């Protein structure tokens, strides 16, 4: 009774339903998602972050949608950080087999996504996004994704825009690609396994370093011009029989491909564009294109 | 009945008192013991903690500091002309805790044109004297230089976006890791003459040099993309390795990668820069691809050591294995 009276007093003093963690971070959880978590967020999914409640948010429970067609968290502002707090954002889609087949597929059913690709400097960290109807994590430019597992989603696992960083993250069993970066991005210390298409893909001028891409349906690593692929391991990629040209490492023109291990690809171990150079790699199958810059070991076929 | 009403009123007053005390307390501590910095305390007359004058930005962390660990518990939204946090001591950590420092400066275009008035988002009073400042986990935007932290600093998981001057400025012995510095009017990161480490970061669309580093530095595994001046500019005795350097530069003298002295430049993809690909100084270079740059793969001048494994192509190429 006394507690109720205190709450009544607090309400009179202007405290709202919005919950803050002890450190001022705005909380998101299943209970508030159904009722509306904070200003700008109506009841039900998606939880909408428009920045008016602040720029730092943290999950304090798992989130589970009850309608596969709904996005779970929609970020409609720049400079937002979402800490998943070790919790899971979960949809209703299930994926199975290889390449993964998922049902239901709902193109509006992203897990965590920005509303516009120009949203800048959004960070997502420390948790899991699983079983959503489209993309697991879909962010705009200058994004930062760390310590996130995107698993068995019907779209890409993790996608980021220009000039972003994905680090210490995993993408497993997603129907499309595991991790997809745009130009000028860095993907490092990350893993992509059992995804339907590419393990890790990136646009021009990316650095893909110290990553692992195993048993993905298309390329293990697929990068465009002027990228650096270094210290990566790709094994058993390209087993999606719906695709052709499935390679362990594929890069466009002017790439540096160094210190990698490529093995058991369905297509070429390395398929490189004009003026790309490869050195200090160990591969177990064909290398096509590129310039041999020395110190490669090509088992069976020899290096071109 | 009257007694119950009186008790109720007393309870309300106690709660009110508690709330007021929380609001005006000199120093609030987060659950982990770090001292809190937030918009309310920054602008309150009491200030955030001992040594902070209060009443207005910036929050002052003076010497000796009231603690060594600080945490933001709200965004800091700045008025014109001032920064968020000014540090006149050494050896402390600020966790941005996912929050943003938002100043009034606005930048647009590539290269960006910025306008507005601000001081550094987080800045030290003496960059040559203050040492050991750590900043992590948040955004700094719309300030003068986003972070200006002195020597021996550590910056991790920070996004410095659209600031008037540099995104990040640190001194000798500092480390920048997993940061994005983009759309700033000056350099993405500038480290003066001192030795720094810059790893696994992205520097994109800045008006000045993407990454400007001092003597004996290491830049490894960074994406340097579409900056207004050179992609990486280093003083002597540095290692520049495994970077992707594309579409940088705007005028004569710019290069994708330039070293003023003796550097080891290896394993970089240097492509489509507006002037030369690499200006290697008198050091050594190995296993780079230097392709499709507008003027020539390498500058002519003092002969650096070609350690092999390089591939040059495009306008002005003399040798596919580079000069």
Coordinates of N, CA and C in Angstrom, one line a residue, chain B residues 168-291:
Chain B
X168 N 38.8 12.9 -34.7 CA 39.5 12.4 -33.5 C 40.9 13.0 -33.5
X169 N 41.4 13.6 -32.4 CA 42.8 14.1 -32.4 C 43.4 13.5 -31.1
X170 N 44.5 12.8 -31.3 CA 45.1 12.2 -30.1 C 46.6 12.4 -30.3
X171 N 47.4 12.2 -29.2 CA 48.8 12.4 -29.3 C 49.6 11.1 -29.2
X172 N 50.9 11.3 -28.9 CA 51.9 10.2 -28.9 C 51.4 9.1 -28.0
X173 N 51.6 7.9 -28.5 CA 51.3 6.7 -27.6 C 49.8 6.4 -27.5
X174 N 49.0 6.9 -28.4 CA 47.6 6.7 -28.3 C 47.2 5.5 -29.3
X175 N 45.9 5.0 -29.0 CA 45.4 3.9 -29.9 C 43.9 4.2 -30.2
X176 N 43.6 4.0 -31.5 CA 42.3 4.2 -32.0 C 41.9 2.9 -32.6
X177 N 40.8 2.3 -32.1 CA 40.4 1.0 -32.5 C 38.8 0.9 -32.7
X178 N 38.4 0.3 -33.8 CA 37.0 0.1 -34.1 C 36.2 1.4 -34.1
X179 N 36.8 2.4 -34.6 CA 36.1 3.7 -34.6 C 35.7 4.1 -36.1
X180 N 34.6 4.8 -36.2 CA 34.2 5.4 -37.5 C 34.4 6.9 -37.3
X181 N 35.1 7.5 -38.2 CA 35.3 9.0 -38.2 C 34.9 9.4 -39.6
X182 N 33.8 10.1 -39.8 CA 33.3 10.3 -41.1 C 32.6 11.7 -41.2
X183 N 32.8 12.3 -42.4 CA 32.0 13.5 -42.7 C 32.4 14.7 -41.8
X184 N 33.7 14.6 -41.3 CA 34.2 15.8 -40.5 C 34.8 16.8 -41.5
X185 N 34.9 18.1 -41.1 CA 35.4 19.1 -41.9 C 36.9 19.0 -42.1
X186 N 37.6 18.5 -41.1 CA 39.1 18.3 -41.2 C 39.4 16.8 -41.4
X187 N 40.4 16.3 -40.7 CA 40.9 15.0 -40.9 C 39.9 14.0 -40.1
X188 N 39.9 12.8 -40.6 CA 39.2 11.8 -39.9 C 39.8 11.6 -38.5
X189 N 41.2 11.4 -38.5 CA 41.9 11.4 -37.3 C 43.2 12.0 -37.5
X190 N 43.7 12.8 -36.5 CA 44.9 13.5 -36.6 C 45.7 13.3 -35.3
X191 N 46.9 12.9 -35.5 CA 47.6 12.5 -34.2 C 48.9 13.3 -34.0
X192 N 49.1 14.3 -34.8 CA 50.3 15.1 -34.6 C 51.5 14.4 -34.9
X193 N 52.6 14.6 -34.2 CA 53.9 14.0 -34.6 C 54.2 12.7 -33.9
X194 N 53.4 12.3 -32.9 CA 53.6 11.2 -32.1 C 53.3 9.8 -32.7
X195 N 53.8 8.8 -32.1 CA 53.5 7.4 -32.5 C 52.2 6.9 -32.0
X196 N 51.3 6.4 -32.9 CA 50.0 5.9 -32.5 C 49.7 4.6 -33.2
X197 N 48.7 3.9 -32.7 CA 48.2 2.8 -33.4 C 46.8 3.1 -33.8
X198 N 46.5 2.8 -35.1 CA 45.1 3.0 -35.6 C 44.7 1.7 -36.3
X199 N 43.8 1.0 -35.7 CA 43.5 -0.4 -36.3 C 41.9 -0.5 -36.5
X200 N 41.6 -1.3 -37.5 CA 40.2 -1.7 -37.7 C 39.2 -0.6 -37.6
X201 N 39.5 0.5 -38.2 CA 38.6 1.7 -38.2 C 38.3 2.2 -39.6
X202 N 37.3 3.0 -39.7 CA 36.9 3.5 -41.0 C 36.9 5.0 -41.0
X203 N 37.5 5.6 -42.0 CA 37.6 7.0 -42.1 C 37.1 7.4 -43.5
X204 N 35.9 8.0 -43.5 CA 35.2 8.2 -44.8 C 34.7 9.6 -45.0
X205 N 34.9 10.1 -46.1 CA 34.2 11.4 -46.5 C 34.6 12.5 -45.6
X206 N 35.8 12.5 -45.1 CA 36.2 13.7 -44.4 C 36.8 14.8 -45.3
X207 N 36.7 16.0 -44.9 CA 37.2 17.1 -45.7 C 38.7 17.1 -45.9
X208 N 39.4 16.7 -44.9 CA 40.9 16.7 -44.9 C 41.4 15.3 -45.2
X209 N 42.6 15.0 -44.6 CA 43.2 13.7 -44.7 C 42.4 12.7 -44.0
X210 N 42.3 11.5 -44.5 CA 41.6 10.5 -43.8 C 42.2 10.2 -42.5
X211 N 43.5 9.9 -42.5 CA 44.2 9.5 -41.3 C 45.6 10.1 -41.4
X212 N 45.9 11.0 -40.5 CA 47.1 11.8 -40.4 C 47.9 11.3 -39.1
X213 N 49.0 10.6 -39.3 CA 49.7 10.1 -38.1 C 51.2 10.5 -38.1
X214 N 51.7 10.3 -36.9 CA 53.1 10.8 -36.6 C 54.2 9.8 -36.8
X215 N 55.3 10.1 -36.3 CA 56.5 9.3 -36.4 C 56.3 7.9 -35.7
X216 N 56.7 6.8 -36.3 CA 56.7 5.5 -35.6 C 55.3 5.0 -35.4
X217 N 54.3 5.3 -36.2 CA 53.0 4.8 -36.0 C 52.7 3.5 -36.7
X218 N 51.6 2.9 -36.3 CA 51.0 1.7 -37.0 C 49.6 2.0 -37.5
X219 N 49.3 1.9 -38.7 CA 48.0 1.9 -39.2 C 47.7 0.6 -39.9
X220 N 46.8 -0.2 -39.4 CA 46.6 -1.5 -39.9 C 45.1 -1.8 -40.0
X221 N 44.7 -2.3 -41.2 CA 43.3 -2.8 -41.3 C 42.2 -1.8 -41.3
X222 N 42.5 -0.6 -41.8 CA 41.6 0.5 -41.9 C 41.0 0.6 -43.3
X223 N 39.8 1.1 -43.4 CA 39.2 1.5 -44.6 C 39.2 3.0 -44.7
X224 N 39.9 3.5 -45.8 CA 40.1 5.0 -45.9 C 39.5 5.3 -47.2
X225 N 38.4 6.0 -47.2 CA 37.5 6.1 -48.4 C 37.0 7.5 -48.6
X226 N 37.3 8.0 -49.8 CA 36.7 9.3 -50.3 C 36.9 10.5 -49.3
X227 N 38.1 10.6 -48.9 CA 38.5 11.8 -48.1 C 39.0 12.9 -49.0
X228 N 38.9 14.1 -48.6 CA 39.2 15.3 -49.4 C 40.6 15.5 -49.7
X229 N 41.5 15.0 -48.8 CA 43.0 15.1 -49.1 C 43.5 13.7 -49.1
X230 N 44.8 13.5 -48.8 CA 45.4 12.2 -48.9 C 44.6 11.2 -48.0
X231 N 44.7 9.9 -48.4 CA 44.0 8.9 -47.6 C 44.7 8.7 -46.2
X232 N 46.0 8.3 -46.3 CA 46.9 8.2 -45.1 C 48.1 9.1 -45.3
X233 N 48.4 10.0 -44.4 CA 49.6 10.8 -44.4 C 50.4 10.5 -43.1
X234 N 51.6 10.0 -43.3 CA 52.3 9.6 -42.1 C 53.7 10.2 -42.1
X235 N 54.2 10.5 -40.9 CA 55.6 10.9 -40.8 C 56.4 9.6 -40.8
X236 N 57.7 9.8 -40.6 CA 58.6 8.7 -40.8 C 58.5 7.6 -39.8
X237 N 59.1 6.5 -40.2 CA 59.3 5.3 -39.4 C 58.0 4.6 -39.0
X238 N 57.0 4.7 -39.8 CA 55.7 4.1 -39.5 C 55.5 2.8 -40.4
X239 N 54.5 2.0 -39.9 CA 54.1 0.8 -40.7 C 52.7 1.1 -41.1
X240 N 52.4 1.0 -42.4 CA 51.1 1.2 -43.0 C 50.7 -0.1 -43.7
X241 N 49.8 -0.9 -43.1 CA 49.7 -2.2 -43.6 C 48.2 -2.6 -43.7
X242 N 47.9 -3.3 -44.8 CA 46.5 -3.9 -44.8 C 45.4 -2.9 -44.8
X243 N 45.6 -1.8 -45.4 CA 44.5 -0.8 -45.5 C 43.9 -0.7 -46.9
X244 N 42.7 -0.4 -47.0 CA 42.0 -0.2 -48.3 C 41.9 1.3 -48.4
X245 N 42.5 1.8 -49.5 CA 42.6 3.3 -49.6 C 42.0 3.7 -51.0
X246 N 40.8 4.2 -51.0 CA 40.2 4.5 -52.3 C 39.6 5.9 -52.3
X247 N 39.7 6.5 -53.5 CA 38.9 7.7 -53.9 C 39.3 8.9 -53.0
X248 N 40.6 9.0 -52.6 CA 41.0 10.1 -51.7 C 41.7 11.2 -52.6
X249 N 41.8 12.4 -52.0 CA 42.6 13.4 -52.6 C 41.7 14.4 -53.4
X250 N 42.3 15.6 -53.6 CA 41.6 16.6 -54.5 C 42.6 17.5 -55.2
X251 N 43.8 17.5 -54.7 CA 44.7 18.5 -55.4 C 46.2 18.0 -55.4
X252 N 47.0 18.7 -56.2 CA 48.4 18.3 -56.3 C 49.1 18.1 -55.0
X253 N 49.8 17.0 -54.9 CA 50.5 16.7 -53.7 C 49.7 15.7 -52.8
X254 N 48.5 15.5 -53.1 CA 47.7 14.4 -52.4 C 48.1 13.1 -52.9
X255 N 47.9 12.1 -52.1 CA 48.2 10.7 -52.6 C 47.3 9.8 -51.8
X256 N 47.1 8.5 -52.3 CA 46.4 7.6 -51.5 C 47.1 7.4 -50.1
X257 N 48.4 7.0 -50.2 CA 49.2 6.9 -49.0 C 50.5 7.7 -49.2
X258 N 50.8 8.5 -48.2 CA 52.1 9.2 -48.3 C 52.9 9.1 -47.0
X259 N 54.2 9.0 -47.2 CA 55.1 8.9 -46.0 C 56.1 10.0 -46.2
X260 N 56.3 10.8 -45.2 CA 57.4 11.8 -45.2 C 58.6 11.2 -44.5
X261 N 59.3 10.3 -45.2 CA 60.5 9.8 -44.6 C 60.6 8.3 -44.9
X262 N 60.9 7.5 -43.9 CA 61.1 6.1 -44.1 C 60.0 5.3 -43.5
X263 N 59.1 4.7 -44.3 CA 58.0 3.9 -43.8 C 58.1 2.5 -44.4
X264 N 57.4 1.6 -43.8 CA 57.1 0.3 -44.4 C 55.7 0.3 -44.8
X265 N 55.4 0.2 -46.1 CA 54.1 0.3 -46.7 C 53.8 -1.1 -47.3
X266 N 52.9 -1.8 -46.7 CA 52.7 -3.2 -47.3 C 51.3 -3.6 -47.2
X267 N 50.9 -4.5 -48.1 CA 49.6 -5.2 -48.1 C 48.4 -4.2 -48.2
X268 N 48.6 -3.1 -48.8 CA 47.5 -2.1 -49.0 C 46.9 -2.2 -50.4
X269 N 45.6 -2.0 -50.5 CA 45.0 -1.8 -51.8 C 44.7 -0.3 -51.9
X270 N 45.4 0.3 -52.9 CA 45.4 1.7 -53.1 C 44.9 2.0 -54.5
X271 N 43.7 2.5 -54.6 CA 43.0 2.5 -55.9 C 42.2 3.7 -56.1
X272 N 42.1 4.2 -57.3 CA 41.2 5.3 -57.7 C 41.3 6.5 -56.9
X273 N 42.5 6.8 -56.4 CA 42.7 8.1 -55.8 C 43.0 9.2 -56.8
X274 N 42.7 10.4 -56.4 CA 42.6 11.5 -57.4 C 44.0 11.9 -57.9
X275 N 45.0 11.8 -57.1 CA 46.4 12.1 -57.6 C 47.2 10.8 -57.6
X276 N 48.4 10.7 -57.0 CA 49.2 9.5 -57.0 C 48.6 8.4 -56.1
X277 N 49.0 7.2 -56.3 CA 48.6 6.1 -55.4 C 49.4 6.2 -54.1
X278 N 50.7 6.0 -54.3 CA 51.6 6.0 -53.1 C 52.7 7.0 -53.3
X279 N 52.9 7.8 -52.3 CA 54.2 8.7 -52.2 C 55.0 8.1 -51.1
X280 N 55.9 7.1 -51.4 CA 56.5 6.3 -50.4 C 57.6 6.9 -49.6
X281 N 58.0 8.1 -49.9 CA 59.2 8.6 -49.3 C 60.4 7.8 -49.6
X282 N 61.3 7.5 -48.6 CA 62.5 6.8 -48.9 C 62.5 5.4 -48.2
X283 N 61.3 5.0 -47.8 CA 61.2 3.7 -47.1 C 61.1 2.5 -48.1
X284 N 60.3 1.5 -47.6 CA 60.2 0.3 -48.4 C 58.7 0.0 -48.6
X285 N 58.4 -0.7 -49.7 CA 57.0 -1.1 -49.9 C 56.9 -2.5 -50.5
X286 N 55.9 -3.2 -50.1 CA 55.8 -4.6 -50.5 C 54.3 -5.0 -50.6
X287 N 54.0 -5.9 -51.6 CA 52.7 -6.5 -51.6 C 51.5 -5.6 -51.6
X288 N 51.7 -4.4 -52.2 CA 50.6 -3.5 -52.4 C 50.0 -3.7 -53.8
X289 N 48.7 -3.4 -54.0 CA 48.2 -3.2 -55.3 C 47.9 -1.7 -55.4
X290 N 48.5 -1.1 -56.5 CA 48.4 0.4 -56.7 C 47.8 0.6 -58.1
X291 N 46.5 0.8 -58.1 CA 45.8 0.7 -59.4 C 44.8 1.8 -59.6

